[in-house]
CSV table of C-alpha atoms in Angstrom, one decimal:
chain,number,residue,atom,x,y,z
C,193,SER,CA,15.2,-128.2,-149.8
C,194,GLY,CA,17.1,-132.0,-150.7
C,195,ILE,CA,18.5,-130.4,-153.4
C,196,ASN,CA,19.9,-127.5,-151.6
C,197,ALA,CA,21.0,-129.9,-148.8
C,198,GLU,CA,23.0,-131.3,-151.6
C,199,TYR,CA,24.2,-128.0,-153.0
C,200,GLY,CA,25.1,-127.0,-149.2
C,201,GLU,CA,27.5,-130.3,-149.2
C,202,PHE,CA,29.0,-129.7,-152.3
C,203,GLN,CA,30.0,-126.0,-151.6
C,204,THR,CA,31.8,-127.0,-148.7
C,205,PHE,CA,33.6,-130.5,-149.9
C,206,GLN,CA,34.7,-127.3,-153.0
C,207,HIS,CA,35.5,-124.9,-149.9
C,208,TYR,CA,37.2,-127.6,-148.4
C,209,PHE,CA,39.4,-128.8,-151.1
C,210,LYS,CA,40.4,-125.4,-152.2
C,211,GLN,CA,42.1,-124.6,-148.9
C,212,ILE,CA,43.7,-128.0,-149.1
C,213,ASN,CA,45.2,-126.3,-152.5
C,214,LEU,CA,45.7,-123.5,-150.7
C,215,ARG,CA,47.8,-125.2,-148.4
C,216,MET,CA,49.9,-127.4,-150.7
C,217,SER,CA,50.3,-124.5,-153.2
C,218,ALA,CA,54.3,-124.2,-153.7
C,219,PHE,CA,56.3,-122.2,-151.8
C,220,PRO,CA,56.6,-118.8,-153.9
C,221,GLU,CA,60.1,-117.8,-155.4
C,222,ILE,CA,60.6,-114.1,-153.6
C,223,LYS,CA,62.1,-111.9,-156.6
C,224,SER,CA,62.8,-109.2,-153.4
C,225,LYS,CA,66.1,-111.8,-151.9
C,226,HIS,CA,66.9,-108.8,-149.4
C,227,SER,CA,63.3,-108.0,-148.2
C,228,LEU,CA,62.2,-109.0,-144.9
C,229,VAL,CA,59.8,-110.8,-146.5
C,230,ALA,CA,62.6,-113.1,-147.9
C,231,LYS,CA,63.8,-113.4,-144.2
C,232,HIS,CA,61.1,-114.4,-142.4
C,233,VAL,CA,58.6,-116.3,-145.2
C,234,THR,CA,60.5,-120.0,-144.7
C,235,LYS,CA,59.0,-123.2,-146.0
C,236,GLU,CA,58.5,-124.1,-143.0
C,237,LYS,CA,56.0,-120.9,-142.2
C,238,TRP,CA,54.6,-120.8,-145.9
C,239,ASP,CA,53.4,-125.0,-145.3
C,240,LYS,CA,52.0,-124.1,-142.0
C,241,LEU,CA,50.1,-120.8,-142.9
C,242,SER,CA,49.4,-120.4,-146.4
C,243,GLY,CA,45.9,-122.2,-146.4
C,244,ILE,CA,44.6,-119.6,-144.0
C,245,THR,CA,41.9,-117.6,-145.2
C,246,THR,CA,41.2,-114.6,-142.6
C,247,LYS,CA,37.4,-114.3,-141.3
C,248,THR,CA,37.3,-110.6,-141.9
C,249,SER,CA,37.8,-110.3,-145.7
C,250,GLY,CA,39.3,-113.4,-147.5
C,251,PHE,CA,42.9,-112.1,-147.2
C,252,THR,CA,45.9,-114.9,-147.8
C,253,LEU,CA,49.6,-114.8,-146.6
C,254,ALA,CA,49.9,-115.6,-150.4
C,255,LYS,CA,48.1,-111.9,-151.0
C,256,ALA,CA,49.9,-111.3,-148.3
C,257,ILE,CA,53.6,-110.9,-149.9
C,258,ALA,CA,52.3,-110.5,-153.4
C,259,CYS,CA,54.8,-107.3,-153.8
C,260,ALA,CA,58.1,-109.4,-152.7
C,261,VAL,CA,57.1,-112.4,-155.0
C,262,GLU,CA,56.5,-110.0,-157.7
C,263,PHE,CA,58.9,-107.2,-157.5
C,264,ASP,CA,63.0,-107.7,-156.7
C,265,ASN,CA,63.1,-103.9,-154.8
C,266,GLN,CA,61.2,-104.4,-151.8
C,267,HIS,CA,62.5,-103.5,-148.8
C,268,CYS,CA,60.1,-104.8,-146.0
C,269,GLY,CA,57.3,-106.4,-149.6
C,270,ILE,CA,54.5,-107.3,-146.9
C,271,TYR,CA,50.5,-105.7,-146.4
C,272,ALA,CA,48.0,-106.4,-143.9
C,273,GLY,CA,44.7,-107.2,-145.3
C,274,ASP,CA,43.0,-107.1,-142.3
C,275,TRP,CA,43.2,-106.7,-138.6
C,276,ASP,CA,43.2,-110.8,-138.8
C,277,SER,CA,46.2,-110.7,-140.8
C,278,TYR,CA,48.2,-109.4,-138.3
C,279,LYS,CA,47.0,-112.1,-135.6
C,280,ASP,CA,46.7,-115.2,-138.5
C,281,PHE,CA,49.9,-114.4,-139.9
C,282,ALA,CA,51.8,-113.4,-136.9
C,283,ASP,CA,54.3,-116.1,-137.1
C,284,VAL,CA,55.4,-114.2,-140.2
C,285,PHE,CA,54.5,-110.4,-139.4
C,286,ASP,CA,55.7,-110.1,-135.7
C,287,PRO,CA,59.5,-110.7,-136.8
C,288,ILE,CA,59.2,-108.8,-139.7
C,289,ILE,CA,57.1,-105.9,-137.9
C,290,GLN,CA,60.0,-106.2,-134.7
C,291,GLU,CA,63.0,-106.1,-137.1
C,292,TYR,CA,61.6,-103.2,-139.0
C,293,HIS,CA,60.8,-100.9,-136.0
C,294,GLY,CA,63.4,-101.8,-133.8
C,295,ILE,CA,60.9,-103.6,-131.0
C,296,SER,CA,60.5,-106.4,-128.5
C,297,ALA,CA,58.7,-109.1,-128.8
C,298,ASP,CA,57.0,-108.2,-125.6
C,299,ALA,CA,56.5,-104.2,-126.3
C,300,LYS,CA,53.5,-102.7,-126.4
C,301,HIS,CA,52.2,-99.2,-127.9
C,302,THR,CA,50.9,-96.4,-126.2
C,303,SER,CA,49.6,-93.5,-127.9
C,304,ASP,CA,48.7,-89.7,-126.7
C,305,MET,CA,47.4,-87.2,-128.9
C,306,ASP,CA,47.3,-84.6,-126.0
C,307,PHE,CA,48.8,-81.3,-127.7
C,308,SER,CA,48.9,-79.2,-124.4
C,309,LYS,CA,51.7,-81.8,-123.6
C,310,ILE,CA,54.1,-80.6,-126.0
C,311,THR,CA,56.9,-77.6,-125.1
C,312,GLY,CA,57.7,-75.0,-127.3
C,313,ASN,CA,57.0,-75.1,-131.0
C,314,VAL,CA,59.8,-74.5,-134.5
C,315,ASN,CA,61.3,-71.0,-133.8
C,316,PRO,CA,59.4,-68.6,-136.2
C,317,ASN,CA,62.7,-67.4,-137.5
C,318,ALA,CA,63.3,-70.4,-139.5
C,319,PRO,CA,62.7,-70.8,-143.1
C,320,VAL,CA,60.0,-73.1,-143.1
C,321,HIS,CA,57.9,-73.2,-145.9
C,322,SER,CA,55.0,-75.7,-144.9
C,323,THR,CA,54.0,-78.2,-142.0
C,324,ARG,CA,52.4,-81.2,-142.5
C,325,ILE,CA,51.3,-84.1,-139.9
C,326,ARG,CA,49.0,-87.2,-141.5
C,327,VAL,CA,48.2,-90.5,-139.7
C,328,GLY,CA,46.4,-93.6,-140.9
C,329,ARG,CA,43.1,-94.7,-139.1
C,330,SER,CA,41.0,-97.8,-140.2
C,331,ILE,CA,37.5,-98.8,-138.7
C,332,ASP,CA,37.2,-102.3,-136.7
C,333,GLY,CA,35.2,-104.4,-139.1
C,334,PHE,CA,36.6,-103.7,-142.1
C,335,GLY,CA,39.2,-104.8,-144.4
C,336,LEU,CA,42.3,-103.1,-145.1
C,337,SER,CA,43.0,-101.6,-148.7
C,338,PRO,CA,44.7,-105.0,-149.7
C,339,GLY,CA,41.9,-106.8,-148.8
C,340,ILE,CA,38.8,-104.8,-147.8
C,341,THR,CA,36.1,-106.2,-149.9
C,342,LYS,CA,33.9,-104.2,-152.2
C,343,GLU,CA,30.6,-104.0,-150.1
C,344,GLN,CA,33.2,-103.1,-146.7
C,345,ARG,CA,35.0,-100.5,-149.1
C,346,LEU,CA,31.7,-98.6,-149.9
C,347,GLY,CA,30.7,-99.2,-146.4
C,348,VAL,CA,33.9,-97.1,-145.1
C,349,GLU,CA,32.9,-94.3,-147.6
C,350,LYS,CA,29.4,-93.8,-146.7
C,351,LEU,CA,30.5,-94.0,-143.0
C,352,PHE,CA,33.1,-91.6,-143.8
C,353,SER,CA,31.1,-89.1,-146.0
C,354,SER,CA,28.0,-88.8,-143.0
C,355,ALA,CA,30.3,-88.0,-140.2
C,356,CYS,CA,32.5,-85.7,-142.7
C,357,LYS,CA,28.5,-83.4,-142.5
C,358,LYS,CA,28.9,-83.6,-138.7
C,359,PHE,CA,32.4,-81.8,-138.3
C,360,PRO,CA,33.2,-78.4,-136.3
C,361,GLU,CA,33.4,-75.2,-138.2
C,362,ASP,CA,36.7,-74.9,-138.7
C,363,LEU,CA,37.0,-78.7,-140.1
C,364,ALA,CA,34.0,-78.7,-142.4
C,365,GLY,CA,33.7,-79.1,-145.8
C,366,GLU,CA,33.2,-80.8,-149.2
C,367,TYR,CA,33.5,-84.6,-149.8
C,368,TYR,CA,34.6,-85.3,-153.5
C,369,PRO,CA,34.4,-88.9,-154.1
C,370,LEU,CA,36.7,-89.9,-157.4
C,371,THR,CA,33.6,-92.1,-159.1
C,372,GLY,CA,31.9,-89.5,-161.4
C,373,MET,CA,34.1,-86.5,-160.6
C,374,ASP,CA,33.3,-83.1,-162.0
C,375,GLU,CA,36.8,-82.3,-164.8
C,376,LYS,CA,36.7,-79.3,-162.7
C,377,VAL,CA,36.6,-80.4,-159.4
C,378,ARG,CA,39.5,-82.5,-160.9
C,379,GLN,CA,41.3,-80.0,-162.1
C,380,GLN,CA,41.3,-78.1,-159.0
C,381,LEU,CA,42.8,-81.3,-156.9
C,382,VAL,CA,45.5,-81.9,-158.9
C,383,ASP,CA,46.4,-78.0,-158.8
C,384,ASP,CA,46.3,-78.5,-155.1
C,385,HIS,CA,48.1,-81.7,-155.1
C,386,PHE,CA,45.4,-83.2,-153.4
C,387,LEU,CA,44.3,-85.9,-155.4
C,388,PHE,CA,45.5,-89.9,-155.5
C,389,MET,CA,46.2,-91.4,-158.6
C,390,SER,CA,45.8,-95.1,-159.8
C,391,GLY,CA,49.1,-96.7,-161.7
C,392,ASP,CA,50.7,-97.3,-158.4
C,393,ARG,CA,52.8,-100.6,-159.5
C,394,ASN,CA,53.1,-101.5,-156.3
C,395,LEU,CA,49.4,-100.7,-154.8
C,396,THR,CA,48.2,-102.4,-157.9
C,397,VAL,CA,50.0,-105.9,-157.3
C,398,ALA,CA,49.1,-105.5,-153.3
C,399,GLY,CA,45.4,-105.3,-154.0
C,400,MET,CA,44.6,-102.0,-153.7
C,401,GLU,CA,43.2,-100.7,-156.5
C,402,ARG,CA,40.5,-102.8,-156.9
C,403,ASP,CA,37.2,-101.5,-158.1
C,404,TRP,CA,38.9,-98.6,-159.2
C,405,PRO,CA,37.7,-95.5,-158.4
C,406,GLU,CA,34.9,-96.7,-156.4
C,407,GLY,CA,34.4,-96.1,-153.0
C,408,ARG,CA,37.2,-93.6,-153.0
C,409,GLY,CA,37.3,-89.7,-152.4
C,410,ILE,CA,39.0,-86.9,-150.6
C,411,PHE,CA,37.5,-84.4,-148.3
C,412,HIS,CA,39.2,-81.0,-147.4
C,413,ASN,CA,38.0,-78.1,-145.5
C,414,LYS,CA,37.5,-74.5,-147.0
C,415,GLU,CA,41.0,-73.4,-145.5
C,416,LYS,CA,42.4,-77.0,-147.3
C,417,THR,CA,44.0,-77.3,-144.0
C,418,PHE,CA,42.3,-80.5,-143.2
C,419,LEU,CA,42.2,-83.3,-145.8
C,420,VAL,CA,41.2,-86.6,-145.6
C,421,TRP,CA,42.1,-89.4,-148.2
C,422,VAL,CA,39.6,-92.1,-148.3
C,423,ASN,CA,40.0,-95.7,-149.5
C,424,GLU,CA,43.4,-95.1,-150.7
C,425,GLU,CA,46.3,-96.7,-149.4
C,426,ASP,CA,44.6,-96.8,-145.6
C,427,GLN,CA,41.0,-96.8,-145.2
C,428,LEU,CA,41.2,-93.2,-144.2
C,429,ARG,CA,44.7,-91.4,-144.1
C,430,ILE,CA,43.9,-87.6,-141.9
C,431,ILE,CA,45.8,-84.7,-143.2
C,432,SER,CA,46.4,-81.7,-141.3
C,433,MET,CA,48.8,-78.9,-143.0
C,434,GLN,CA,49.5,-75.4,-143.5
C,435,LYS,CA,52.1,-72.9,-144.8
C,436,GLY,CA,54.7,-71.6,-142.4
C,437,GLY,CA,56.3,-73.5,-139.6
C,438,ASP,CA,53.2,-73.6,-136.7
C,439,VAL,CA,53.9,-77.1,-135.7
C,440,LEU,CA,51.9,-77.3,-132.5
C,441,GLY,CA,48.6,-75.7,-134.1
C,442,VAL,CA,49.0,-78.4,-137.4
C,443,PHE,CA,49.2,-80.7,-134.5
C,444,LYS,CA,46.2,-79.5,-132.5
C,445,ARG,CA,44.1,-79.5,-135.4
C,446,LEU,CA,44.8,-83.1,-136.5
C,447,ALA,CA,44.0,-84.3,-132.9
C,448,ARG,CA,40.4,-82.8,-133.3
C,449,GLY,CA,40.0,-84.1,-136.6
C,450,ILE,CA,41.1,-87.7,-135.0
C,451,SER,CA,38.2,-87.3,-132.3
C,452,ALA,CA,35.7,-85.4,-134.9
C,453,VAL,CA,35.9,-88.4,-137.5
C,454,GLY,CA,35.9,-91.4,-134.7
C,455,ASP,CA,33.5,-89.7,-132.5
C,456,SER,CA,31.0,-89.8,-135.4
C,457,VAL,CA,32.0,-93.1,-136.9
C,458,LYS,CA,30.9,-94.6,-133.4
C,459,ALA,CA,27.6,-92.9,-133.2
C,460,GLU,CA,27.1,-94.0,-136.8
C,461,CYS,CA,28.1,-97.8,-136.6
C,462,GLY,CA,29.1,-98.6,-132.8
C,463,LYS,CA,32.7,-99.2,-134.2
C,464,ASP,CA,36.2,-97.9,-132.9
C,465,PHE,CA,39.1,-97.4,-134.8
C,466,CYS,CA,41.9,-100.5,-134.9
C,467,LEU,CA,43.8,-100.2,-132.2
C,468,ASP,CA,46.1,-103.0,-131.1
C,469,GLU,CA,47.6,-103.0,-127.6
C,470,LYS,CA,51.0,-104.1,-129.5
C,471,TYR,CA,51.2,-102.3,-132.7
C,472,GLY,CA,48.9,-99.3,-131.7
C,473,TYR,CA,46.7,-97.8,-134.7
C,474,VAL,CA,46.3,-101.0,-137.1
C,475,HIS,CA,47.7,-99.6,-141.0
C,476,SER,CA,47.7,-102.3,-144.1
C,477,CYS,CA,51.5,-101.5,-144.3
C,478,PRO,CA,53.7,-102.6,-141.4
C,479,THR,CA,56.2,-100.2,-142.0
C,480,ASN,CA,53.1,-97.3,-140.1
C,481,LEU,CA,51.9,-99.1,-137.2
C,482,GLY,CA,52.1,-97.6,-134.2
C,483,THR,CA,51.1,-93.9,-134.2
C,484,GLY,CA,51.0,-94.2,-138.3
C,485,MET,CA,52.1,-91.1,-138.4
C,486,ARG,CA,54.5,-88.7,-140.5
C,487,ALA,CA,54.9,-84.9,-139.0
C,488,SER,CA,57.1,-83.1,-141.6
C,489,VAL,CA,58.0,-79.4,-142.3
C,490,HIS,CA,59.9,-78.1,-145.7
C,491,ILE,CA,62.4,-76.0,-144.8
C,492,ASP,CA,65.6,-74.0,-146.3
C,493,LEU,CA,69.2,-75.5,-145.0
C,494,PRO,CA,71.5,-73.9,-147.0
C,495,GLY,CA,74.3,-74.5,-145.0
C,496,TRP,CA,73.9,-78.2,-144.3
C,497,THR,CA,73.2,-78.4,-148.4
C,498,LYS,CA,76.9,-77.1,-148.8
C,499,GLU,CA,78.1,-79.4,-146.1
C,500,GLY,CA,77.1,-82.1,-147.8
C,501,VAL,CA,73.7,-84.3,-147.9
C,502,ASP,CA,75.5,-87.3,-146.3
C,503,LYS,CA,76.5,-85.2,-143.4
C,504,LEU,CA,73.0,-84.0,-143.0
C,505,LYS,CA,71.5,-87.7,-143.2
C,506,ALA,CA,73.7,-88.9,-140.2
C,507,ARG,CA,72.9,-85.8,-138.3
C,508,CYS,CA,69.3,-86.3,-138.6
C,509,GLU,CA,69.7,-90.0,-138.0
C,510,GLU,CA,70.7,-88.8,-134.6
C,511,LEU,CA,68.0,-86.5,-134.1
C,512,ALA,CA,65.9,-89.6,-134.8
C,513,LEU,CA,64.6,-87.6,-137.8
C,514,GLN,CA,64.5,-88.2,-141.7
C,515,PRO,CA,65.4,-86.1,-144.6
C,516,ARG,CA,64.2,-85.8,-148.0
C,517,GLY,CA,64.6,-84.1,-151.3
C,518,THR,CA,61.2,-82.1,-151.6
C,519,ARG,CA,59.4,-84.2,-154.3
C,520,GLY,CA,58.7,-87.4,-152.3
C,521,GLU,CA,60.3,-90.1,-151.1
C,522,SER,CA,63.0,-90.5,-153.8
C,523,GLY,CA,62.4,-87.5,-155.9
C,524,GLY,CA,66.1,-86.4,-155.2
C,525,GLN,CA,66.5,-82.6,-154.0
C,526,THR,CA,65.8,-79.5,-155.5
C,527,GLY,CA,68.4,-76.7,-154.1
C,528,HIS,CA,68.3,-76.7,-150.5
C,529,THR,CA,65.0,-77.2,-149.3
C,530,TYR,CA,64.6,-80.4,-147.0
C,531,ASP,CA,61.2,-82.3,-145.8
C,532,ILE,CA,62.6,-83.2,-142.1
C,533,SER,CA,60.3,-85.5,-141.1
C,534,ASN,CA,60.2,-87.9,-137.4
C,535,LYS,CA,62.0,-91.4,-138.6
C,536,HIS,CA,59.9,-93.6,-135.7
C,537,ARG,CA,56.2,-94.5,-136.5
C,538,LEU,CA,55.6,-97.5,-133.5
C,539,GLY,CA,56.9,-97.5,-130.0
C,540,TYR,CA,56.7,-93.7,-129.6
C,541,SER,CA,53.7,-91.8,-128.8
C,542,GLU,CA,52.4,-89.0,-131.1
C,543,VAL,CA,53.3,-86.4,-128.5
C,544,GLN,CA,56.9,-87.7,-128.5
C,545,LEU,CA,57.2,-87.6,-132.1
C,546,VAL,CA,55.9,-84.3,-132.6
C,547,GLN,CA,58.2,-83.0,-129.8
C,548,THR,CA,61.3,-85.1,-131.4
C,549,MET,CA,60.4,-83.3,-134.7
C,550,ILE,CA,59.9,-80.1,-133.3
C,551,ASP,CA,63.0,-79.9,-131.0
C,552,GLY,CA,65.4,-81.7,-134.1
C,553,VAL,CA,64.5,-78.7,-136.7
C,554,ASN,CA,64.9,-76.4,-133.8
C,555,LYS,CA,68.4,-77.6,-133.6
C,556,LEU,CA,69.3,-78.3,-137.5
C,557,TYR,CA,68.4,-74.7,-138.0
C,558,GLU,CA,70.8,-73.2,-135.2
C,559,GLU,CA,73.1,-75.5,-136.8
C,560,ASP,CA,72.8,-74.0,-140.2
C,561,LEU,CA,73.0,-70.4,-139.3
C,562,ALA,CA,76.2,-71.5,-137.5
C,563,LEU,CA,77.8,-73.6,-141.2
C,564,GLN,CA,76.6,-70.7,-142.8
C,565,LYS,CA,78.8,-68.5,-140.7
C,566,LYS,CA,82.1,-70.7,-140.9
C,567,GLN,CA,81.2,-70.8,-144.5
C,568,ALA,CA,81.4,-67.2,-145.3
C,569,GLU,CA,84.5,-66.6,-143.5
C,570,ALA,CA,86.2,-69.5,-144.7
C,571,PRO,CA,88.6,-68.3,-147.4
C,572,ALA,CA,87.6,-69.4,-150.6
C,573,ALA,CA,89.1,-72.1,-152.4
C,574,GLU,CA,91.7,-71.3,-155.3
């Protein structure tokens, strides 16, 4: 036992020296010079915080800002490895979050999933192809994707795979782990556009693809209107979607799905979702804090398209919406179909954001009809 004691002491020393080394590690060169990280990670803050290792998953400030150091194209450039990261590195995270979300230092976040408070719905005549609402959720006591340990990741998967067996009938379905996935299943998920892939450079550098594909998987119900991604960018990404423009129906299903997952996890391990009174639901990326919710429709806006994409962008800004081409974030735009979603995540409740989206989409549709009419009446340019 004397040897054990000495070895224990040696380990303590090793840990101590490691801490000192980390603390004295040189202030990194941040390649994303215009990022929020470049602005808010100063030499003083680095010297103060770079030696800290978080308790839940052993995360460090160096790991948090890896993307801003490695790449030159980051706007934000920082990820959290666990809930502790937001607290331990608050000197860096707080100003970044305040600037990105436009909130004050003493702001509090209120969540509200009560769908009975929503008034109206998207106009049934509007040419909406599909509706999709997603949120992220993290289980307390487990790391977030950039920092999560192998054991924790498998723990999240285990909690979810037993939770999904207890879903009410319309949400019930099948969990498909990525590990050892049958080729036919894989192909079907690809065809449905449900499968998430490895190889995203940002996620890799941020540490989110460690031990790939272990502990990851996809759940969907029989109708393919309720999906959960397990251990992708967030521990749980919960998605409700369907064809057409019934935003209220999609939101209702989402609310019920979140409750079903949360109640089951709580019954299984006594843990709740991480809900911060300042920052709402905890996500790995600070841009998703608050509701973590993106509520979107794919809608045809031929009038606005002819008017000009810049004008549509400016109008959406006024309506607190965000337009995208219909192939993801930067995939440009196909014809005149746009993905229109809520712009804000933090500082507004889920109900407020869905209401804003419904009202804004109805407004855009109404204006689109007026623009088409005006364009049809205008004499053709010679």
